Amino acid sequence: MATIKDVAKLANVSTATVSRVLNNNGYVNKDTKERVTRAIRQLDYRPNDIARSLFKGKSKMIALFVPDIMNPFFPELARAVEDITNKHNYTFVLCNTDDDLEKEITYLNALQQKSVDGFIIVSSNLKEDYLHNMNAPVVALDRIVSKQLSSVTVNNRESAREATNYLKAIGCKRIAHICGPDYAMNTLERLGGYLDIVKKEKWFLSSYVVSGEYNYEKTIAVTKELLTNHPEIDGIFAANDKMGVGVIKAAEALGVKIPEELAVVGFDGIAMGETTTPSLTTMEQPIYDIGAQAAKLLLEHIHDSNRSIEQVNLKTKLIERDSTRKRR
Amino acid sequence: MATIKDVAKLANVSTATVSRVLNNNGYVNKDTKERVTRAIRQLDYRPNDIARSLFKGKSKMIALFVPDIMNPFFPELARAVEDITNKHNYTFVLCNTDDDLEKEITYLNALQQKSVDGFIIVSSNLKEDYLHNMNAPVVALDRIVSKQLSSVTVNNRESAREATNYLKAIGCKRIAHICGPDYAMNTLERLGGYLDIVKKEKWFLSSYVVSGEYNYEKTIAVTKELLTNHPEIDGIFAANDKMGVGVIKAAEALGVKIPEELAVVGFDGIAMGETTTPSLTTMEQPIYDIGAQAAKLLLEHIHDSNRSIEQVNLKTKLIERDSTRKRR
DNA sequence: CTGAAAGCGCTAACAC
DNA sequence: GTGTTAGCGCTTTCAG
């Protein structure tokens, strides 16, 4: 690999001059510039980014923390972040944290040692304290709430209300909710939205809320139990699509007809919901957009340390599919 | 951020000594070591990896190229690579290439400038020529064939034969094949395996092979057409699960009963195949294992430039589900 | 307009 | 055992 010195020697100039033409700054005579450019081409010279990083104290890398890329919500998010990141000549680092605080901290430290310029984080554990005294900006996604941090989220509570109201509107009389794990902010908000609507109904029972823990198998099990104990339930709002699909599978196993006997609404809008039979009605999140906006926001923070904190709130959209539609 | 100099000053030693205790090499007196350790702790000092990288010419980063992380085959692969990578204190860079040669080359160059230590590549475009004069090792996955490169693949041809034979065994008399795009090596091999079995059958027609181009919508369209033109078809082998699910959806739309009137086998073993109704029988690839082995192999090449080229070939496994099972 | 030189933070000879 | 020093490859004052 040729270095800047080789180029300088070949072009008969100093390394400073080469650097100037490389970065297109400072005055440099047209002819010498030409000579340098030729030398660069001739040697197929590419500047060493590590050396640049050392000098600048920046690496042109940004990292995304997700619990697990195998969870179908995250690939689209990752794709969005990578697209924006790449367009701005940043390198994209992906970290699976398993929602484990220790792993998250280890990553945070390791990546700061590598001078990573910024972080986009989906986490249930990382609180302000950990994130506060970092030298790189952070954008929080989906689960973290802190006035100190820029973030991109959807209005989980309102969306959950909308989903629940929709089930009422299509004629459901007893609506249950499958919630996620209680450590996740987003699932608590969705539960809250559901409760906003149903808690004053005379029919409402606290046993209408069960936890599927964002887990497919677990959801099938708890839904079977729920429907067996409460055959009167004719509508279920699941806090995400993975669990919504679980509900469909549980109903299928029990011989409960969807949507005639049971209407189901999920949350997220992942592709899997389109391929089930019946397909799953869902509150679709603008996943790509969430990622893209987060990445843009982060880049702004990186380029301008005075960029003000901003909490972006995006809208969900009800996608009607067969798990409710025929009921209308 | 404290530097090695700060530590040296505080501990009253030279930076060399600090470096020695940091890297645990060279002799250093127990007491001074203690002093240095204390200073490190006191300043909360972390070595700057960029500086280390500059010196060593290595970055402790490895990159994975995939066409698109949103394609459900790749998250599990990425997860495996990241797990291994992380365990060995490497940083994991993810690149979506869209199977576009230009993007691939841009990435290759950009990452080499960052001294990325190695690459794992899923590509249909990158041939030996591009990969040959690189200064970092490459492991090819899934699609590239070259005697010059270590690789991890499954035996596509044999697996396709097995899938086709299985359809015959459960009683299918006319078996069609939905293949992928013709630029992808793996899909051509699967087509080859299918043909190995059926081409000498008297009933075989070349119109029994149609391309779904690894695309869900497209597959639904071509399958409808295929089944309409050839109602005698009672078995379909799809070159991947995404297309297999498309076949199920097309049959559903046409009122063709699966598996009674049509048996379907996919390829890959992605989660989506479990949630359809009926669930999709498939030739499951050991996706995680493919990624893990590739990562290990790459690490070996990184640590030992004389590591011999190795072509690892993994086995697929038939997973029987409802799209064929009830037929037995 | 161009070059000399210092320095980003760290490691590894090489001395003592 | 420990310190001195010369880089790794680049950018940027500061002179001229």
PDB file of N, CA and C in Angstrom, chain A residues 68-104:
ATOM      1  N   ASP A  68     -31.631  -7.952  19.202  1.00  0.00           N
ATOM      2  CA  ASP A  68     -31.302  -9.137  18.420  1.00  0.00           C
ATOM      3  C   ASP A  68     -31.756  -8.953  16.987  1.00  0.00           C
ATOM      4  N   ILE A  69     -30.818  -8.953  16.082  1.00  0.00           N
ATOM      5  CA  ILE A  69     -31.137  -8.723  14.678  1.00  0.00           C
ATOM      6  C   ILE A  69     -32.051  -9.826  14.125  1.00  0.00           C
ATOM      7  N   MET A  70     -32.130 -10.955  14.816  1.00  0.00           N
ATOM      8  CA  MET A  70     -33.013 -12.022  14.338  1.00  0.00           C
ATOM      9  C   MET A  70     -34.490 -11.732  14.625  1.00  0.00           C
ATOM     10  N   ASN A  71     -34.730 -10.796  15.500  1.00  0.00           N
ATOM     11  CA  ASN A  71     -36.097 -10.341  15.730  1.00  0.00           C
ATOM     12  C   ASN A  71     -36.518  -9.537  14.496  1.00  0.00           C
ATOM     13  N   PRO A  72     -37.585  -9.952  13.835  1.00  0.00           N
ATOM     14  CA  PRO A  72     -37.905  -9.407  12.505  1.00  0.00           C
ATOM     15  C   PRO A  72     -38.170  -7.909  12.448  1.00  0.00           C
ATOM     16  N   PHE A  73     -38.296  -7.275  13.560  1.00  0.00           N
ATOM     17  CA  PHE A  73     -38.483  -5.827  13.557  1.00  0.00           C
ATOM     18  C   PHE A  73     -37.193  -5.110  13.159  1.00  0.00           C
ATOM     19  N   PHE A  74     -36.065  -5.677  13.512  1.00  0.00           N
ATOM     20  CA  PHE A  74     -34.819  -4.932  13.419  1.00  0.00           C
ATOM     21  C   PHE A  74     -34.094  -4.901  12.080  1.00  0.00           C
ATOM     22  N   PRO A  75     -34.219  -5.921  11.260  1.00  0.00           N
ATOM     23  CA  PRO A  75     -33.506  -5.824   9.986  1.00  0.00           C
ATOM     24  C   PRO A  75     -33.865  -4.577   9.182  1.00  0.00           C
ATOM     25  N   GLU A  76     -35.139  -4.224   9.162  1.00  0.00           N
ATOM     26  CA  GLU A  76     -35.517  -3.043   8.386  1.00  0.00           C
ATOM     27  C   GLU A  76     -34.941  -1.775   8.997  1.00  0.00           C
ATOM     28  N   LEU A  77     -34.934  -1.749  10.305  1.00  0.00           N
ATOM     29  CA  LEU A  77     -34.345  -0.624  11.019  1.00  0.00           C
ATOM     30  C   LEU A  77     -32.854  -0.522  10.682  1.00  0.00           C
ATOM     31  N   ALA A  78     -32.200  -1.658  10.753  1.00  0.00           N
ATOM     32  CA  ALA A  78     -30.763  -1.701  10.472  1.00  0.00           C
ATOM     33  C   ALA A  78     -30.490  -1.261   9.047  1.00  0.00           C
ATOM     34  N   ARG A  79     -31.344  -1.721   8.158  1.00  0.00           N
ATOM     35  CA  ARG A  79     -31.164  -1.367   6.762  1.00  0.00           C
ATOM     36  C   ARG A  79     -31.240   0.150   6.570  1.00  0.00           C
ATOM     37  N   ALA A  80     -32.219   0.753   7.219  1.00  0.00           N
ATOM     38  CA  ALA A  80     -32.391   2.201   7.103  1.00  0.00           C
ATOM     39  C   ALA A  80     -31.155   2.928   7.630  1.00  0.00           C
ATOM     40  N   VAL A  81     -30.719   2.515   8.788  1.00  0.00           N
ATOM     41  CA  VAL A  81     -29.561   3.179   9.390  1.00  0.00           C
ATOM     42  C   VAL A  81     -28.334   2.999   8.506  1.00  0.00           C
ATOM     43  N   GLU A  82     -28.181   1.797   7.997  1.00  0.00           N
ATOM     44  CA  GLU A  82     -27.011   1.565   7.166  1.00  0.00           C
ATOM     45  C   GLU A  82     -27.079   2.409   5.892  1.00  0.00           C
ATOM     46  N   ASP A  83     -28.231   2.506   5.299  1.00  0.00           N
ATOM     47  CA  ASP A  83     -28.375   3.298   4.076  1.00  0.00           C
ATOM     48  C   ASP A  83     -27.945   4.752   4.288  1.00  0.00           C
ATOM     49  N   ILE A  84     -28.448   5.360   5.323  1.00  0.00           N
ATOM     50  CA  ILE A  84     -28.142   6.761   5.578  1.00  0.00           C
ATOM     51  C   ILE A  84     -26.665   6.925   5.933  1.00  0.00           C
ATOM     52  N   THR A  85     -26.248   6.122   6.834  1.00  0.00           N
ATOM     53  CA  THR A  85     -24.873   6.041   7.268  1.00  0.00           C
ATOM     54  C   THR A  85     -23.885   5.954   6.095  1.00  0.00           C
ATOM     55  N   ASN A  86     -24.202   5.040   5.206  1.00  0.00           N
ATOM     56  CA  ASN A  86     -23.354   4.771   4.061  1.00  0.00           C
ATOM     57  C   ASN A  86     -23.354   5.948   3.090  1.00  0.00           C
ATOM     58  N   LYS A  87     -24.516   6.539   2.920  1.00  0.00           N
ATOM     59  CA  LYS A  87     -24.620   7.675   2.017  1.00  0.00           C
ATOM     60  C   LYS A  87     -23.717   8.820   2.467  1.00  0.00           C
ATOM     61  N   HIS A  88     -23.500   8.911   3.765  1.00  0.00           N
ATOM     62  CA  HIS A  88     -22.655   9.976   4.294  1.00  0.00           C
ATOM     63  C   HIS A  88     -21.230   9.495   4.563  1.00  0.00           C
ATOM     64  N   ASN A  89     -20.869   8.371   3.948  1.00  0.00           N
ATOM     65  CA  ASN A  89     -19.513   7.850   4.082  1.00  0.00           C
ATOM     66  C   ASN A  89     -19.118   7.467   5.494  1.00  0.00           C
ATOM     67  N   TYR A  90     -20.103   7.030   6.229  1.00  0.00           N
ATOM     68  CA  TYR A  90     -19.796   6.475   7.538  1.00  0.00           C
ATOM     69  C   TYR A  90     -19.867   4.953   7.436  1.00  0.00           C
ATOM     70  N   THR A  91     -19.173   4.309   8.340  1.00  0.00           N
ATOM     71  CA  THR A  91     -19.203   2.852   8.382  1.00  0.00           C
ATOM     72  C   THR A  91     -20.161   2.428   9.483  1.00  0.00           C
ATOM     73  N   PHE A  92     -20.874   1.347   9.202  1.00  0.00           N
ATOM     74  CA  PHE A  92     -21.976   0.935  10.054  1.00  0.00           C
ATOM     75  C   PHE A  92     -21.612  -0.294  10.885  1.00  0.00           C
ATOM     76  N   VAL A  93     -21.676  -0.134  12.185  1.00  0.00           N
ATOM     77  CA  VAL A  93     -21.347  -1.239  13.081  1.00  0.00           C
ATOM     78  C   VAL A  93     -22.626  -1.733  13.748  1.00  0.00           C
ATOM     79  N   LEU A  94     -22.852  -3.026  13.675  1.00  0.00           N
ATOM     80  CA  LEU A  94     -24.080  -3.587  14.261  1.00  0.00           C
ATOM     81  C   LEU A  94     -23.759  -4.390  15.516  1.00  0.00           C
ATOM     82  N   CYS A  95     -24.484  -4.124  16.581  1.00  0.00           N
ATOM     83  CA  CYS A  95     -24.258  -4.845  17.834  1.00  0.00           C
ATOM     84  C   CYS A  95     -25.539  -5.463  18.357  1.00  0.00           C
ATOM     85  N   ASN A  96     -25.508  -6.747  18.607  1.00  0.00           N
ATOM     86  CA  ASN A  96     -26.628  -7.441  19.236  1.00  0.00           C
ATOM     87  C   ASN A  96     -26.398  -7.478  20.733  1.00  0.00           C
ATOM     88  N   THR A  97     -27.314  -6.875  21.468  1.00  0.00           N
ATOM     89  CA  THR A  97     -27.061  -6.753  22.917  1.00  0.00           C
ATOM     90  C   THR A  97     -27.811  -7.785  23.749  1.00  0.00           C
ATOM     91  N   ASP A  98     -28.769  -8.483  23.136  1.00  0.00           N
ATOM     92  CA  ASP A  98     -29.624  -9.408  23.887  1.00  0.00           C
ATOM     93  C   ASP A  98     -30.303  -8.697  25.056  1.00  0.00           C
ATOM     94  N   ASP A  99     -30.409  -7.400  24.949  1.00  0.00           N
ATOM     95  CA  ASP A  99     -31.016  -6.608  26.023  1.00  0.00           C
ATOM     96  C   ASP A  99     -30.346  -6.879  27.358  1.00  0.00           C
ATOM     97  N   ASP A 100     -29.060  -7.079  27.291  1.00  0.00           N
ATOM     98  CA  ASP A 100     -28.275  -7.415  28.476  1.00  0.00           C
ATOM     99  C   ASP A 100     -27.361  -6.231  28.813  1.00  0.00           C
ATOM    100  N   LEU A 101     -27.585  -5.652  29.956  1.00  0.00           N
ATOM    101  CA  LEU A 101     -26.875  -4.425  30.346  1.00  0.00           C
ATOM    102  C   LEU A 101     -25.362  -4.586  30.283  1.00  0.00           C
ATOM    103  N   GLU A 102     -24.895  -5.730  30.725  1.00  0.00           N
ATOM    104  CA  GLU A 102     -23.457  -5.934  30.744  1.00  0.00           C
ATOM    105  C   GLU A 102     -22.864  -5.890  29.331  1.00  0.00           C
ATOM    106  N   LYS A 103     -23.551  -6.582  28.424  1.00  0.00           N
ATOM    107  CA  LYS A 103     -23.093  -6.566  27.034  1.00  0.00           C
ATOM    108  C   LYS A 103     -23.133  -5.148  26.476  1.00  0.00           C
ATOM    109  N   GLU A 104     -24.180  -4.438  26.802  1.00  0.00           N
ATOM    110  CA  GLU A 104     -24.317  -3.076  26.300  1.00  0.00           C
ATOM    111  C   GLU A 104     -23.161  -2.197  26.759  1.00  0.00           C
TER     112      GLU A 104
END
